[in-house]
PDB file of C-alpha atoms in Angstrom:
ATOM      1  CA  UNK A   1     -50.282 -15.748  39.317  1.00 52.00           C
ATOM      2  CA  UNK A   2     -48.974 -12.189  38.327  1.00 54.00           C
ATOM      3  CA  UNK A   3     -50.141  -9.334  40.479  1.00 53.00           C
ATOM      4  CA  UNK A   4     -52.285  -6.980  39.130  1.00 53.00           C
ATOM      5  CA  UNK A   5     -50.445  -3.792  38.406  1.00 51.00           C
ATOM      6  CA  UNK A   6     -53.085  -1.781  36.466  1.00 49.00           C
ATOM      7  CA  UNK A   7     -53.605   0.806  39.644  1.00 47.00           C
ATOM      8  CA  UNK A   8     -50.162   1.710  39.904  1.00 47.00           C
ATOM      9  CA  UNK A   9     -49.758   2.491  36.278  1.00 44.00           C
ATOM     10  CA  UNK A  10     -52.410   5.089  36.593  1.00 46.00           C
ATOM     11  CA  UNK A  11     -50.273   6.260  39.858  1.00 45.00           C
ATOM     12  CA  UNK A  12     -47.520   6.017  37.727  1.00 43.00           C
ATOM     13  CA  UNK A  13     -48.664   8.236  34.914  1.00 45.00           C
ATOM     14  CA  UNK A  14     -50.453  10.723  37.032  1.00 44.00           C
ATOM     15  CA  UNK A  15     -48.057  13.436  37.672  1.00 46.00           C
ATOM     16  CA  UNK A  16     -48.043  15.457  40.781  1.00 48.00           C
ATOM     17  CA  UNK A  17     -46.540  18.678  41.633  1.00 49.00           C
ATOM     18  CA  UNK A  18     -43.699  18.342  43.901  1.00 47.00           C
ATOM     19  CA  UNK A  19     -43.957  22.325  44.991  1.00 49.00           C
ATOM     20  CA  UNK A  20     -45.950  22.313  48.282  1.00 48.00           C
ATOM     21  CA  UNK A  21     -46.190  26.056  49.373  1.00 46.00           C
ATOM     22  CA  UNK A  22     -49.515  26.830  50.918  1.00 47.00           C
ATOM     23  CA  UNK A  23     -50.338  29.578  48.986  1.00 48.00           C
ATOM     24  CA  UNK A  24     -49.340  28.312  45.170  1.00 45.00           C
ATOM     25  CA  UNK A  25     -51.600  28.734  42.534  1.00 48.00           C
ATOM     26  CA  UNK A  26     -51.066  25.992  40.323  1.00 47.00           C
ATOM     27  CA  UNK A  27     -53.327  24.070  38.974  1.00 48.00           C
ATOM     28  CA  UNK A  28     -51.991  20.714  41.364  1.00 49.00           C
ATOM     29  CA  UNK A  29     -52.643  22.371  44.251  1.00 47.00           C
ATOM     30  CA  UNK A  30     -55.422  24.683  44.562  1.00 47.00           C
ATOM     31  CA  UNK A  31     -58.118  22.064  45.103  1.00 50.00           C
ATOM     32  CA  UNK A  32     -55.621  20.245  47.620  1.00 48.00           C
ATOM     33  CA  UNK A  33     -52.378  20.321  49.972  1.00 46.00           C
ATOM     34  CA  UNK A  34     -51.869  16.730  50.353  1.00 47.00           C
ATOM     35  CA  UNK A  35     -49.344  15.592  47.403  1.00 53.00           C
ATOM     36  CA  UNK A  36     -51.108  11.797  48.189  1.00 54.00           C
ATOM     37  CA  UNK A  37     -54.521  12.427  48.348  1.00 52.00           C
ATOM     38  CA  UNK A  38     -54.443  14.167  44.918  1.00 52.00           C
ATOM     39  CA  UNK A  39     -52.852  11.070  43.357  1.00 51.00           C
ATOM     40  CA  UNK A  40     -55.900   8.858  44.546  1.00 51.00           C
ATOM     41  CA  UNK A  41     -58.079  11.926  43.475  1.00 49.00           C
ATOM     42  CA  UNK A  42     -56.647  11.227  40.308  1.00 52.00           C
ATOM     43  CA  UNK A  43     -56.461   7.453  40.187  1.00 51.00           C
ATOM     44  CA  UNK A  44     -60.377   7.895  40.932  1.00 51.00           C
ATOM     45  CA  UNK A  45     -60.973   9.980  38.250  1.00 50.00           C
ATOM     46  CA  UNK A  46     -59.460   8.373  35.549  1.00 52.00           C
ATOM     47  CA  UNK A  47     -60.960   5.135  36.261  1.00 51.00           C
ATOM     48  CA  UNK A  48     -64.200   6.089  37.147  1.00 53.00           C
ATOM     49  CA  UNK A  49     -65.025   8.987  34.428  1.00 56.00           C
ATOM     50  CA  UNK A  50     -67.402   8.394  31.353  1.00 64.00           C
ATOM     51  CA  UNK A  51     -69.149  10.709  29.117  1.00 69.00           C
ATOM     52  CA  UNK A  52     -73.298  11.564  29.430  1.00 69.00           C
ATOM     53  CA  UNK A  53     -75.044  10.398  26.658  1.00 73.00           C
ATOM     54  CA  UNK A  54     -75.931  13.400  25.064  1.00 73.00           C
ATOM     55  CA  UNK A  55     -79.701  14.485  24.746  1.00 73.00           C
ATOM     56  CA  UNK A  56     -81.065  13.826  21.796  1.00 81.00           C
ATOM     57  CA  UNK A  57     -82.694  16.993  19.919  1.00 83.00           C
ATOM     58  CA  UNK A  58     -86.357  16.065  19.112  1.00 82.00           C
ATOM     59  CA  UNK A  59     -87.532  16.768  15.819  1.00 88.00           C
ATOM     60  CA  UNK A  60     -90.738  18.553  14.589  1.00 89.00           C
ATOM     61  CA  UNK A  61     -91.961  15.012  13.250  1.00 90.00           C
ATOM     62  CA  UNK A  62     -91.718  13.650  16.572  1.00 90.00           C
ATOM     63  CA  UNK A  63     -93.059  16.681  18.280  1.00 91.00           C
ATOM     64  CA  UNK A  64     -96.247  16.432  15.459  1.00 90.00           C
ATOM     65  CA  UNK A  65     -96.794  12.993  16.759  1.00 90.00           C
ATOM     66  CA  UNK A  66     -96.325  13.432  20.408  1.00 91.00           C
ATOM     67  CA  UNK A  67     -99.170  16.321  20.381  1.00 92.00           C
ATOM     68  CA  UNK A  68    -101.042  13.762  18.337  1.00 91.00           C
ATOM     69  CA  UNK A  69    -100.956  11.076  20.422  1.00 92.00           C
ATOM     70  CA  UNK A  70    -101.673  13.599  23.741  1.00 92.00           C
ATOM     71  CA  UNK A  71    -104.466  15.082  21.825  1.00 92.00           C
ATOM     72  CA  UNK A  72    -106.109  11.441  21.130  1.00 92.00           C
ATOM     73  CA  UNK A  73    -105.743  10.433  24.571  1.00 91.00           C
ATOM     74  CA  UNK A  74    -106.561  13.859  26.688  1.00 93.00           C
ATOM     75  CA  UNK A  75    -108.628  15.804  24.198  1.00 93.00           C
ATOM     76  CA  UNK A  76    -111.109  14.119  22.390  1.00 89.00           C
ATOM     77  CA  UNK A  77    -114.460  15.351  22.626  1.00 88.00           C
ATOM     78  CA  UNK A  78    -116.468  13.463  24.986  1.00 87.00           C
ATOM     79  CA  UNK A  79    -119.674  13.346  26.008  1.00 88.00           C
ATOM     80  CA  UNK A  80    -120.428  12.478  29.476  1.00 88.00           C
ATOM     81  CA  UNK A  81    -123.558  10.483  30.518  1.00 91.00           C
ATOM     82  CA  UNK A  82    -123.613   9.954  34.123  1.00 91.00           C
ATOM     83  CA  UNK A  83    -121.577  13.284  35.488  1.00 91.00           C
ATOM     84  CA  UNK A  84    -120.811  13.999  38.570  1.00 92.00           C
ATOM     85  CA  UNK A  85    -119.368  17.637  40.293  1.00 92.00           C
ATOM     86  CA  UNK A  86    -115.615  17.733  40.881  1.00 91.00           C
ATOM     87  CA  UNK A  87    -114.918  20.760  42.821  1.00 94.00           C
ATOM     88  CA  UNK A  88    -111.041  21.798  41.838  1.00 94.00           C
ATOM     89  CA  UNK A  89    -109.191  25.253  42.677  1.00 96.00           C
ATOM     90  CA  UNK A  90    -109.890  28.103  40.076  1.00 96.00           C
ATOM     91  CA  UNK A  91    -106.340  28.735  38.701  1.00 96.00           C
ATOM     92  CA  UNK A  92    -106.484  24.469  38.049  1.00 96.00           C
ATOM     93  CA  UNK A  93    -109.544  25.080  36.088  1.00 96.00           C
ATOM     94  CA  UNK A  94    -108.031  28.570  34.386  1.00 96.00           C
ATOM     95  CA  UNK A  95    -105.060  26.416  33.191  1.00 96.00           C
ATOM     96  CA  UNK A  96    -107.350  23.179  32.149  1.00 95.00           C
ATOM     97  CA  UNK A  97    -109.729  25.822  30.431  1.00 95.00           C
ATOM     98  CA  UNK A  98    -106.583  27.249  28.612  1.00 95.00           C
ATOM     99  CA  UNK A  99    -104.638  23.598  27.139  1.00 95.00           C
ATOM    100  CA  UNK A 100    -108.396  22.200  26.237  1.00 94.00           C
ATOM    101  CA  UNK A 101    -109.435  25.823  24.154  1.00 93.00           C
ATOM    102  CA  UNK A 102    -106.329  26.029  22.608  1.00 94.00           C
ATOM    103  CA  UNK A 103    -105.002  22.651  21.801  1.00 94.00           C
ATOM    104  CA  UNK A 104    -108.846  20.991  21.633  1.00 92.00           C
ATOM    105  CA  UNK A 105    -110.988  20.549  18.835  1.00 88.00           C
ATOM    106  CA  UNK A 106    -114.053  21.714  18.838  1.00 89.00           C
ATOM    107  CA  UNK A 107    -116.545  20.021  21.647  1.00 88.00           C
ATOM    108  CA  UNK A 108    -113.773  19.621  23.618  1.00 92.00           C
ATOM    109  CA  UNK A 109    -114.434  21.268  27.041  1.00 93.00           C
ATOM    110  CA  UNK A 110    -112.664  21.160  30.115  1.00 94.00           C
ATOM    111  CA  UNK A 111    -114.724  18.622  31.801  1.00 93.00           C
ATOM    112  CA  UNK A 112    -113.947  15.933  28.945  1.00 93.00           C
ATOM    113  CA  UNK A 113    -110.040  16.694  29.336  1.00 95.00           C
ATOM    114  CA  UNK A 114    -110.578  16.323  33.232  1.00 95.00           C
ATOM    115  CA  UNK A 115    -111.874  13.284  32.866  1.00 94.00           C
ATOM    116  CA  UNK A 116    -109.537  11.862  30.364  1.00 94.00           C
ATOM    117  CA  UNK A 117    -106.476  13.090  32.658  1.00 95.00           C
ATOM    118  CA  UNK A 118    -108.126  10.578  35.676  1.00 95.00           C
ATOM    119  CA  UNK A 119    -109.020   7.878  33.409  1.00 95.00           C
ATOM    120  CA  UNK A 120    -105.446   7.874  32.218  1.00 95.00           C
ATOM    121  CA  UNK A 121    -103.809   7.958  36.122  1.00 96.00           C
ATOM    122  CA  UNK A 122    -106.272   5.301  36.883  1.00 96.00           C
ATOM    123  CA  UNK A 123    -105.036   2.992  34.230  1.00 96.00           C
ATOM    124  CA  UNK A 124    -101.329   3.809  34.586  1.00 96.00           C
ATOM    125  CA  UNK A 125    -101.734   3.317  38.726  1.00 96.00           C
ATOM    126  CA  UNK A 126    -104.165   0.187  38.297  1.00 96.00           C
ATOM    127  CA  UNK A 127    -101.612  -2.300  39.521  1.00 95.00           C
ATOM    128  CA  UNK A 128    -100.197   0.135  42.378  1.00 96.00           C
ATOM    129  CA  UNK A 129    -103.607   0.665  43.674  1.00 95.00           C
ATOM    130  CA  UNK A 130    -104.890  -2.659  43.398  1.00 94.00           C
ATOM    131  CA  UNK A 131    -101.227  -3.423  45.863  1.00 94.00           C
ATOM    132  CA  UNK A 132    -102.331  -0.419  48.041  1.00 95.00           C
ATOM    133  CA  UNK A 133    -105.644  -1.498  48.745  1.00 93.00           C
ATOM    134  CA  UNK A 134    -104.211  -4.716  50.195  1.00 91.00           C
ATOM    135  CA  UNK A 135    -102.023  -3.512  52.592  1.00 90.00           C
TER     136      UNK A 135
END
């Protein structure tokens, strides 16, 4: 069996620079003194970098159909039978007021878009709560 030389070719090809002054200003050692701890530095990177995925721009189709989907599921006019009083702070209701006037259709009042909001959490945290209230 043939030992595996792979990390000392990347110690091989890593070059290092062999002027230790304190106070040099190239490039090999302004980040650090130690001629051997740069070398791993290196190894390290080399081995270990990969590129981000880069984001994705979003176009104005998908934007069209994201507000259409949030405005099906948030901001359809509904009308309430058996209310109840939800007492929230007044800049929360200034900001619901604002998305459900602007963005609504017609009908749609703040109440309806509260109430689609928890009907929504409640179904994405079913199975969570359902584990919660067992403990």
């Amino acid at each position: 069996m043939q030992p595996d030389n792979s990390t000392n070719s990347i110690i091989s090809t890593s070059t290092v620079n062999s002027d230790n002054t304190i106070n040099s200003t190239t490039p090999a050692n302004a980040d650090n003194l130690f001629d051997n701890e740069q070398i791993a530095t290196e190894a390290t990177a080399i081995t270990t970098t990969t590129e981000a995925p880069k984001q994705q721009r979003i176009g104005k189709q998908q934007r069209k159909s994201d507000f259409a989907e949030f405005k099906a599921t948030f901001l359809a006019p509904a009308k309430l039978v058996n209310r109840h009083a939800l007492n929230i702070e007044g800049d929360l209701w200034d900001r619901l007021e604002r998305v459900s006037r602007i963005l609504g259709d017609r009908g749609t009042t703040v109440s309806s878009y509260a109430n689609a909001i928890l009907a929504e959490h409640l179904k994405q945290y079913a199975d969570d709560i359902e584990i919660w209230r067992k403990l």
